[in-house]
Coordinates of C-alpha atoms and ligand atoms in Angstrom, one line a residue:
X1 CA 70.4 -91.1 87.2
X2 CA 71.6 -88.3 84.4
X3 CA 74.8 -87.1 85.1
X4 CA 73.5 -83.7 84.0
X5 CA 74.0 -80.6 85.5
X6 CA 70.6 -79.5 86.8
X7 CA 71.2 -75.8 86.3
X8 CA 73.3 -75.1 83.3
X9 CA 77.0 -74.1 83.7
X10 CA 76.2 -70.7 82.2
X11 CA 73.7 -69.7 84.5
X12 CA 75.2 -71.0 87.4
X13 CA 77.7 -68.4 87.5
X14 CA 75.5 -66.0 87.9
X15 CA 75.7 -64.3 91.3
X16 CA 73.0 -63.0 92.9
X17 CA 72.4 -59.2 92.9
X18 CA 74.4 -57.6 96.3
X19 CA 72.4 -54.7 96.2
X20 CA 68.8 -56.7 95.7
X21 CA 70.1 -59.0 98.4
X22 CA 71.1 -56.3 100.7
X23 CA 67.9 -54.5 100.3
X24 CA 65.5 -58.0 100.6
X25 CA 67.3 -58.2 104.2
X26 CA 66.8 -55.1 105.3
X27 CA 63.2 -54.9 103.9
X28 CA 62.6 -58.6 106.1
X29 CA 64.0 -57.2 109.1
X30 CA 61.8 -53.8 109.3
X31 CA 58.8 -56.2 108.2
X32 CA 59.6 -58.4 111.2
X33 CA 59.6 -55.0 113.2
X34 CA 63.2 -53.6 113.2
X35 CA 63.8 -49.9 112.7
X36 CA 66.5 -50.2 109.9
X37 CA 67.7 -47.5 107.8
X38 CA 68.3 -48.7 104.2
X39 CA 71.0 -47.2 102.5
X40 CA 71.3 -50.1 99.9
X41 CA 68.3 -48.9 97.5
X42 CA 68.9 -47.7 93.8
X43 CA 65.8 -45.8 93.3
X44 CA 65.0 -42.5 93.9
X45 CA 62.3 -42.2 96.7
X46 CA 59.6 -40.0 95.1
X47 CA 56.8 -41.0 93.8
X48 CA 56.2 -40.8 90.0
X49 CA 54.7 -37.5 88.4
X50 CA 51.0 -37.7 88.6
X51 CA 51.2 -36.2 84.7
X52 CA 52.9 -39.5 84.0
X53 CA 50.8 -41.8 85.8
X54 CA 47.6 -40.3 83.8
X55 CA 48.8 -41.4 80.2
X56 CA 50.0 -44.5 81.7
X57 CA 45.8 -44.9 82.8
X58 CA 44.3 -43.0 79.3
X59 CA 46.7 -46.2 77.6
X60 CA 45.3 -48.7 80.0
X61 CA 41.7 -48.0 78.8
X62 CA 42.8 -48.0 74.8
X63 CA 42.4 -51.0 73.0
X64 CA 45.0 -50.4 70.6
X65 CA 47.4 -51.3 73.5
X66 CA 45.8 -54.4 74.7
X67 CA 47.6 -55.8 71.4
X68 CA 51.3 -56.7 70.8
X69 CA 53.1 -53.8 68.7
X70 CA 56.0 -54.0 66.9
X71 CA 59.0 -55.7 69.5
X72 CA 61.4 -52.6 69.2
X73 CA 59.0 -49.9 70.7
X74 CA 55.8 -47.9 69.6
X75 CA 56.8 -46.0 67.0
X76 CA 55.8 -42.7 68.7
X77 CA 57.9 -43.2 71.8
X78 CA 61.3 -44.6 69.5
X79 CA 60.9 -41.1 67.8
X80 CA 60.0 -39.2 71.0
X81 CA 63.4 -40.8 72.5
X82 CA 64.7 -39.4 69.1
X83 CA 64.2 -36.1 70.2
X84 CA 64.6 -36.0 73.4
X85 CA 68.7 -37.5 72.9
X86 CA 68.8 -34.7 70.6
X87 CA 67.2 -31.8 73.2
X88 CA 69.9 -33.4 76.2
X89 CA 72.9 -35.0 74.5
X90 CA 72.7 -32.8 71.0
X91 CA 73.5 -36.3 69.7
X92 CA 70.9 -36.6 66.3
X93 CA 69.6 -40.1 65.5
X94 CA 66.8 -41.5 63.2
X95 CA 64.5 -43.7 65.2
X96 CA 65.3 -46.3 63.4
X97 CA 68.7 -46.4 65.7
X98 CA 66.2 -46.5 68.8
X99 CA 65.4 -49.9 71.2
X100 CA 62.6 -49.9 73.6
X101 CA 63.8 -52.4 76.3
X102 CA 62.6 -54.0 79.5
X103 CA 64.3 -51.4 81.8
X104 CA 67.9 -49.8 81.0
X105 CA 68.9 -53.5 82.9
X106 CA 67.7 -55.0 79.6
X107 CA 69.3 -53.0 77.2
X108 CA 72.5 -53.3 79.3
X109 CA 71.9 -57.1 78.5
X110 CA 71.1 -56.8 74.9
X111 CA 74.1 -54.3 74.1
X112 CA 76.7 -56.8 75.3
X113 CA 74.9 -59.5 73.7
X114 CA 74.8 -58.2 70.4
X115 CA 78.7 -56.6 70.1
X116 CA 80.6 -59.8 71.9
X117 CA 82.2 -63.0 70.2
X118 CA 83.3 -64.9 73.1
X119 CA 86.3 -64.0 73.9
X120 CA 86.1 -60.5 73.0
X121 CA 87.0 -58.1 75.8
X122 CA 85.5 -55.1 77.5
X123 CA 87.3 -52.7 79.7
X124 CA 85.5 -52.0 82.7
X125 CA 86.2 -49.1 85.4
X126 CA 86.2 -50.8 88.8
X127 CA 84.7 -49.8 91.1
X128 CA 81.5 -50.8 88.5
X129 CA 77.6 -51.6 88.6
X130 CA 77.0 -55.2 89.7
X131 CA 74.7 -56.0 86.6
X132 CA 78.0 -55.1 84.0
X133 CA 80.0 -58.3 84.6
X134 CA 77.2 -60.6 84.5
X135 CA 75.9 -59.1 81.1
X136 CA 79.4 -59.1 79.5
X137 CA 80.1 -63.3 80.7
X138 CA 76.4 -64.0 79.5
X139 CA 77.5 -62.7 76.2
X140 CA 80.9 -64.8 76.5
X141 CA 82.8 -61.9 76.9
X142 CA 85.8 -61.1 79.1
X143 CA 85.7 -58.3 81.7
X144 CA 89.1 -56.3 82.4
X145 CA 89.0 -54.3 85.3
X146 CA 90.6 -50.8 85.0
X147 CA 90.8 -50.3 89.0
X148 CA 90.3 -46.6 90.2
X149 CA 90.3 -45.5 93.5
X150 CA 89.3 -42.7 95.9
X151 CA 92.6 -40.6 95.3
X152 CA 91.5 -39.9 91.7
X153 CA 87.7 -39.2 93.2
X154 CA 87.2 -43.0 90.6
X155 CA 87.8 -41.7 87.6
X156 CA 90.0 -43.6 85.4
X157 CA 93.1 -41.7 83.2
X158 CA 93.5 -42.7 79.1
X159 CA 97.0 -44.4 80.9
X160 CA 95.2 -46.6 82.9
X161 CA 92.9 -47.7 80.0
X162 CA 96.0 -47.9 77.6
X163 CA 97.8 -50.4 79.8
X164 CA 94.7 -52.3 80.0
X165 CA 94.1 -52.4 76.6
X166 CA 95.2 -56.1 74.1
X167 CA 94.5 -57.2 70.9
X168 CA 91.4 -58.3 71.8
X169 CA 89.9 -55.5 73.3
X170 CA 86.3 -54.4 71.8
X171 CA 84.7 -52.3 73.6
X172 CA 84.7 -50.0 76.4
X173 CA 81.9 -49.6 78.8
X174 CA 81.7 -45.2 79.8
X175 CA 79.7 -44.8 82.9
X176 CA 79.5 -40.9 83.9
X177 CA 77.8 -40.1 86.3
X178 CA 78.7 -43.7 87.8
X179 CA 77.0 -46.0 89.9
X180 CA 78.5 -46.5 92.5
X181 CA 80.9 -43.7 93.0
X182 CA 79.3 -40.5 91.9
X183 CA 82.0 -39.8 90.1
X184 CA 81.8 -37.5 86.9
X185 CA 84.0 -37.5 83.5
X186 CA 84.7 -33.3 82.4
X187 CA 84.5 -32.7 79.1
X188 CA 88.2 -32.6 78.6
X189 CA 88.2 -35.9 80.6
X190 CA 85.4 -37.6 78.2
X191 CA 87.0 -36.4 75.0
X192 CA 90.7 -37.8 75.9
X193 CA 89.1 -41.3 76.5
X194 CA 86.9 -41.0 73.6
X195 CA 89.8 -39.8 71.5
X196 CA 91.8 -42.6 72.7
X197 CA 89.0 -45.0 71.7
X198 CA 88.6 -44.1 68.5
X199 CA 92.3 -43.8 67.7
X200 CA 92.2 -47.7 69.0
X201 CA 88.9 -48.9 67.0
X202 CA 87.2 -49.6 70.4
X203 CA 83.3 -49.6 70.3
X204 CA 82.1 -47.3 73.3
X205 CA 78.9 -47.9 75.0
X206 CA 78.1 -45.9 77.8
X207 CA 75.4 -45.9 79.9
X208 CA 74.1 -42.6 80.2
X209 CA 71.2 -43.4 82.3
X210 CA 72.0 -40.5 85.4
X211 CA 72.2 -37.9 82.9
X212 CA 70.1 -35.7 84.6
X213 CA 71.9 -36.0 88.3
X214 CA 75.0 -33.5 88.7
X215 CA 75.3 -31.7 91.1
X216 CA 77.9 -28.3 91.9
X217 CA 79.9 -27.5 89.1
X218 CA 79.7 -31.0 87.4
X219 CA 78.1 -31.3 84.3
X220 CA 77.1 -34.3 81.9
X221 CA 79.0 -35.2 79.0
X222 CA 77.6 -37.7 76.6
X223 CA 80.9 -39.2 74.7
X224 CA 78.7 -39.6 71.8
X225 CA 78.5 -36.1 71.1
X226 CA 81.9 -34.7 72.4
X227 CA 83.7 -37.1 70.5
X228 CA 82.5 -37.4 66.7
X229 CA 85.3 -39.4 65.9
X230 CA 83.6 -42.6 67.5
X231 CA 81.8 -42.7 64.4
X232 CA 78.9 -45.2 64.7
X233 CA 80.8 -47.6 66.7
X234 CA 79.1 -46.4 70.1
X235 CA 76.0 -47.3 71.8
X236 CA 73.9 -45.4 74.0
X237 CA 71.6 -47.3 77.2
X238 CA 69.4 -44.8 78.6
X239 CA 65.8 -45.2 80.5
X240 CA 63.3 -43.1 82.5
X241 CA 63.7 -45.2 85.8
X242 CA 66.1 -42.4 87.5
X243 CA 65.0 -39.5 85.5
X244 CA 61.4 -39.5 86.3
X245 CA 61.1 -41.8 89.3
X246 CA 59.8 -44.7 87.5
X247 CA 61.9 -47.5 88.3
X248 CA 59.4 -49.8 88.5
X249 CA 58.1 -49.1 85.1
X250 CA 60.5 -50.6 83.5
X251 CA 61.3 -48.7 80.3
X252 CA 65.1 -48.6 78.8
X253 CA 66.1 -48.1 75.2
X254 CA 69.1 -48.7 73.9
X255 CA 70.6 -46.5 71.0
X256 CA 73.2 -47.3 68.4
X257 CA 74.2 -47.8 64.2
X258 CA 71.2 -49.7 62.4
X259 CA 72.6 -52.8 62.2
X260 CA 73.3 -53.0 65.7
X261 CA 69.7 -52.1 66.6
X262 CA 68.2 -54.2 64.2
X263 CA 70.2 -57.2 65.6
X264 CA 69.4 -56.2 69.2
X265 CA 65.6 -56.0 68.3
X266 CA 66.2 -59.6 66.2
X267 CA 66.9 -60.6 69.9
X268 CA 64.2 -58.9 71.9
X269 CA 61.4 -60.1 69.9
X270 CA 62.4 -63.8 70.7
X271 CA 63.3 -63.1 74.3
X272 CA 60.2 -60.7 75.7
X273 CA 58.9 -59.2 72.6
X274 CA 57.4 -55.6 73.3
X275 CA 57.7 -53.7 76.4
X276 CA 54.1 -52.8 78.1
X277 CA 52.0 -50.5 76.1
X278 CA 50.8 -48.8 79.2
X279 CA 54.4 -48.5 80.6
X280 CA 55.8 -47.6 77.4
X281 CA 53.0 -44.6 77.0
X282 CA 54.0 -43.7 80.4
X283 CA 57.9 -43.5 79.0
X284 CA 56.0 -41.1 76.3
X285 CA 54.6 -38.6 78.8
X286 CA 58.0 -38.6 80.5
X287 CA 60.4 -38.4 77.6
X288 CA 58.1 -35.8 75.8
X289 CA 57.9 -33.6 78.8
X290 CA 59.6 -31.2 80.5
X291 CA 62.7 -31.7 82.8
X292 CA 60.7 -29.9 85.9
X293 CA 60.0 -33.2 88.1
X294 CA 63.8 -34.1 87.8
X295 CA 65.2 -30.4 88.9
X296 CA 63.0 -31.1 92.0
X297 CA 64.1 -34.5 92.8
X298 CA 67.8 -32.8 92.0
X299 CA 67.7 -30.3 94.6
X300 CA 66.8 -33.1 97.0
X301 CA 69.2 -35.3 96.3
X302 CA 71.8 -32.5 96.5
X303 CA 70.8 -31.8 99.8
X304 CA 71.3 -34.9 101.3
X305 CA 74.3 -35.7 99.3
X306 CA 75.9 -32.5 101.3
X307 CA 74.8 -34.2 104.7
X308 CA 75.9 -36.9 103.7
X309 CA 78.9 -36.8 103.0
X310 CA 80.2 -34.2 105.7
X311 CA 78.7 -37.0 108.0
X312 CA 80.6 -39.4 106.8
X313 CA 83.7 -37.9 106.8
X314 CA 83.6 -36.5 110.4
X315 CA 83.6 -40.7 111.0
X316 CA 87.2 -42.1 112.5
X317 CA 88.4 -44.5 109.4
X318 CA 86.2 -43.6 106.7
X319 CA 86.7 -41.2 103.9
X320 CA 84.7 -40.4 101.3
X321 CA 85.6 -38.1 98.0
X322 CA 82.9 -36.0 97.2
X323 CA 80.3 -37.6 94.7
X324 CA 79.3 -35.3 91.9
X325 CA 76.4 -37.5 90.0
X326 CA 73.6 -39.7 90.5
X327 CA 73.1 -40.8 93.8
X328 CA 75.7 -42.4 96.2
X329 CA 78.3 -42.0 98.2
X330 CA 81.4 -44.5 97.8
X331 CA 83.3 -44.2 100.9
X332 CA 86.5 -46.1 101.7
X333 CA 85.9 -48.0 105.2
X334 CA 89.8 -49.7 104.8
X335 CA 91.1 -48.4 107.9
X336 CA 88.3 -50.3 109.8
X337 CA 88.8 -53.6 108.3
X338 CA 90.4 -56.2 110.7
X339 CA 89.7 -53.8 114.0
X340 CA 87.5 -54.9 117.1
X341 CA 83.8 -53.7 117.0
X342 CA 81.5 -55.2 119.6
X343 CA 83.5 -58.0 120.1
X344 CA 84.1 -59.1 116.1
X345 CA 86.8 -58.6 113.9
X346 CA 85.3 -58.1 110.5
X347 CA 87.9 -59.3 108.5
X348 CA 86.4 -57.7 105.1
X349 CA 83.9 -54.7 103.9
X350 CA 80.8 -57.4 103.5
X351 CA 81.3 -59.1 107.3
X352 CA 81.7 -55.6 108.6
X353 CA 78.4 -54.8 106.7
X354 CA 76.8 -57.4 107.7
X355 CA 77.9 -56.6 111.6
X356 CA 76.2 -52.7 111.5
X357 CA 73.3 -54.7 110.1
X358 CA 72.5 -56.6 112.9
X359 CA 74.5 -54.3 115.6
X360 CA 73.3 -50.5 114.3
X361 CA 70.0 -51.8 111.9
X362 CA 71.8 -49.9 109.0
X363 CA 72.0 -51.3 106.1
X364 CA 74.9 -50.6 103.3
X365 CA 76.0 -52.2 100.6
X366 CA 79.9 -53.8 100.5
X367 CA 82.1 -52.9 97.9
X368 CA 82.7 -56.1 97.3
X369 CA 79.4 -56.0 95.5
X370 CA 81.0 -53.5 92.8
X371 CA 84.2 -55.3 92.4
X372 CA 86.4 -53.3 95.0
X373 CA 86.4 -54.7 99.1
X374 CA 87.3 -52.1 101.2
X375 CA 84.3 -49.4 100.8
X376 CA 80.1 -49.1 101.4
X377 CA 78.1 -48.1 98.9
X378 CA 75.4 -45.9 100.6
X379 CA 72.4 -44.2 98.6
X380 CA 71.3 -41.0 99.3
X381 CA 68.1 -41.5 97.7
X382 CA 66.1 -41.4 101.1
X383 CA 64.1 -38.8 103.6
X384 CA 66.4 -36.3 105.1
X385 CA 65.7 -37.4 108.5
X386 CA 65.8 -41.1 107.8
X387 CA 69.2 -40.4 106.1
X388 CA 70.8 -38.0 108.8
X389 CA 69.8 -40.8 111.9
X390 CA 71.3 -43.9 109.5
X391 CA 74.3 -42.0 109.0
X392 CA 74.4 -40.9 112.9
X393 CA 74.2 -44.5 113.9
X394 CA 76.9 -45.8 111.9
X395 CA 79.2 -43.1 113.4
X396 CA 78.3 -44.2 116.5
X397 CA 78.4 -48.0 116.4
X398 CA 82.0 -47.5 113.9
X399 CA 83.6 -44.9 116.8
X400 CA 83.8 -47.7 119.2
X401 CA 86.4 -49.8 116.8
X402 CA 89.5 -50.6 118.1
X403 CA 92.8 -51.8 117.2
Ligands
LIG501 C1 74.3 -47.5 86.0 C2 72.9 -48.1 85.8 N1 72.5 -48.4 84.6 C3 71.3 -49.0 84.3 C4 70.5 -49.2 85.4 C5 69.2 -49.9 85.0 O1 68.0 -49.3 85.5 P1 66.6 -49.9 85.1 O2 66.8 -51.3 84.6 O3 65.8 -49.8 86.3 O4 66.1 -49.0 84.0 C6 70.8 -48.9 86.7 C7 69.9 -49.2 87.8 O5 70.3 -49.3 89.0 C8 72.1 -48.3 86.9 O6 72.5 -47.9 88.1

C-alpha cells in the first residue's frame, strides 16, 4: 500500500468555513421542521433588482455569450468597473488594471496568490473574515494577527500595526467596513495607517467590498484614494454580491498595477478561465447603474442594526459596541463563558453556540470562527420580525445563566 497522503498536506489544512457550517445546520434543522432563527448568513436578504435580472436573461438568449471571452472579464464590464471605482472611490484606473473574478471570494484568493513568496507576511486585524487566513497559507504566506478588541469598537491604531510589523512583512490586508465587526476606519484613521504603510514599503490590499453599507455618521474611505503615497503597491477586491444583492451571482474583480493584474489573470485563465457571461452582464447592469437598490436595502439594514443592538445590550453578560458598516453585530459574550445554562457549562463561545442552537433554535456564529473566542457574530441581514424574536430568545435562554 502507498504510504501517500490521500489528501495533500496543503489542502488538508484547510478548515471548513464556520459561517457555511453554521448556516448548513441551521438550514437542516428548519428543513427537518425546527423554527430556527439564523443569524449566521452573510447575504443580504432581498432579492436582486429585477433591472438586473433582465440583462442577465437578454445575455442568456445572445450567442455571443454562449462562447468563452477573454479570462479577465468582458471588456465592457472591466471598463464599466473602471468607472464606477472612479464615480465611488475617486480612485482613476485604466481597465487594463481591472480582474473579473469568480466572486470577491476569488479575487481574495487570487490577490494573496499573486503578491506572496512563502514566507512573506501579511498583517491581519483580528477579529478578521474566515476566508483571509486560508487564502494567505494557500499562497504560503504567514498571517500575523493584530488583535483588536471591543474597547477600541475593533479598529486597530498605527501602534498596534508598528509592533506587529518584521522584516518580512509585505502586505497589509485594510478591511473597512469589516466583516465581522462593523467597524469603520475615519478618514484621519485610514490615512495614518496608509501613511504608515507607505513610509514602510508595505503593499495594501483592502477589501472594499461593503463600500456602500455605513450607517450614522460613518463614512467610507477607500485607502487607495486618501492615501496617494501607496503608489501602485495596493490592490483593490471589490464585487456586486453585497452592493446589489447578488451573492449568488458570483461576480468579484480585483483591481491593482498592470503587472499584478496581468499575473492574476495568467492565473485565472488556468484555474476557471472566464466568469459567466450572463452573470458577468448582470455585474454590467449593476455596476453601470444607479446606487437606488442599495440606499433601500441601507435603510433596512440600519433599522435592524438599531434593534439590534439595543437588544443585545439590554442582555446580562453581553456587550456589543455599536457597528457602523456592513452588516453584523460583534458582541463580546465573555462574561458568560464557563457559567451554568440549562444544566451545561459552555466552556468556550462555539460550545455555548452550539448550546442556544439546540436549547433556543438560534443560530450564531462563534468568534472563534474570526480568530477571537469570546464573542457571536450575528447578521442583521434578516426580516425585522424574524430578527427582533431571534434576538428575544437568546435574551431569554442567556438570562437564566448562573455562576
Ligand atoms: C469581507 C468580505 N470580502 C469578500 C467577500 C466575498 O464575497 P463574494 O465572494 O460573495 O463576492 C465577503 C463575503 O462574505 C466578505 O464578507
Amino acid at each position: 500500500m502507498s504510504s501517500r497522503r490521500r489528501v495533500s498536506a496543503r489542502i488538508s489544512a484547510i478548515s471548513e468555513s464556520a459561517t457555511l457550517a453554521v448556516d448548513a445546520k441551521a438550514k437542516a434543522m428548519k428543513a427537518a421542521g425546527r423554527p430556527v432563527i439564523g443569524f449566521g448568513a452573510g447575504e443580504p436578504d432581498f432579492p436582486t433588482p429585477g433591472y438586473i435580472v433582465e440583462a442577465a436573461i437578454e445575455a442568456a438568449r445572445d450567442p455571443r455569450f454562449h462562447k468563452y471571452t477573454p479570462a479577465g472579464g468582458l471588456p465592457e464590464l472591466k471598463q464599466a468597473i473602471a468607472a464606477k471605482t472612479r464615480r465611488d472611490s475617486g480612485y482613476a484606473v485604466e481597465p487594463s488594471q481591472v480582474l473579473v473574478t469568480n466572486g470577491g471570494k476569488q479575487a481574495v484568493y487570487e490577490a494573496f496568490a499573486t503578491l506572496l513568496d512563502p514566507g512573506d507576511e501579511v498583517l491581519v486585524v483580528a477579529p478578521y473574515w474566515t476566508t483571509y487566513p486560508e487564502a494567505v497559507k494557500l499562497a504560503g504566506g504567514v498571517q500575523v494577527d493584530v488583535v483588536t478588541d471591543e474597547s477600541t469598537g475593533y479598529l486597530a491604531s498605527v501602534e498596534q500595526l508598528e509592533a506587529a510589523r518584521t522584516g518580512r512583512t509585505k502586505a497589509l490586508l485594510f478591511v473597512s467596513p469589516s466583516n465581522p465587526t462593523g467597524a469603520v476606519y475615519s478618514r484621519e484613521q485610514t490615512v495614518a495607517i496608509g501613511r504608515w504603510a507607505a513610509e514602510h514599503g508595505l503593499w495594501v490590499i483592502t477589501d472594499e467590498i461593503y463600500e456602500h453599507l455605513v450607517y450614522g455618521d460613518a463614512e467610507f474611505t477607500s485607502i487607495a484614494t486618501a492615501v496617494p503615497e501607496l503608489g501602485d503597491r495596493v490592490v483593490i477586491l471589490n464585487g456586486v454580491a453585497k452592493t446589489y444583492a447578488m451573492t449568488g451571482w458570483r461576480v468579484g474583480w480585483l483591481i491593482g498595477p498592470a503587472d499584478v493584474v496581468k499575473a492574476a489573470t495568467n492565473l485565472q485563465s488556468h484555474a476557471t478561465s472566464n466568469v459567466s457571461n450572463v452573470a458577468q452582464m448582470a455585474a454590467l447592469a449593476a455596476v453601470s447603474g444607479d446606487l437606488s437598490a442599495v440606499a433601500e436595502m441601507r435603510a433596512a439594514f440600519d433599522r435592524r442594526r438599531q434593534t439590534m443592538v439595543r437588544m443585545l445590550n439590554d442582555i446580562p453578560g453581553v456587550f456589543c459596541p455599536e457597528p457602523k458598516g456592513a452588516f453584523y453585530a460583534y458582541p463580546s459574550v465573555k462574561e458568560l463563558i464557563g457559567k451554568e445554562l440549562r444544566g451545561r457549562r459552555p466552556a468556550t463561545s462555539g460550545e455555548l453556540a452550539e448550546l442556544i442552537l439546540e436549547e433556543a433554535e438560534v443560530a450564531v456564529v462563534p468568534g472563534e470562527a474570526f480568530g477571537t473566542p469570546g464573542y457571536f457574530r450575528l447578521s442583521y441581514a434578516l426580516g425585522d420580525d424574524d430578527l427582533a424574536e431571534g434576538v428575544s430568545r437568546l435574551g431569554k435562554l442567556l438570562s437564566e445563566a448562573r455562576a
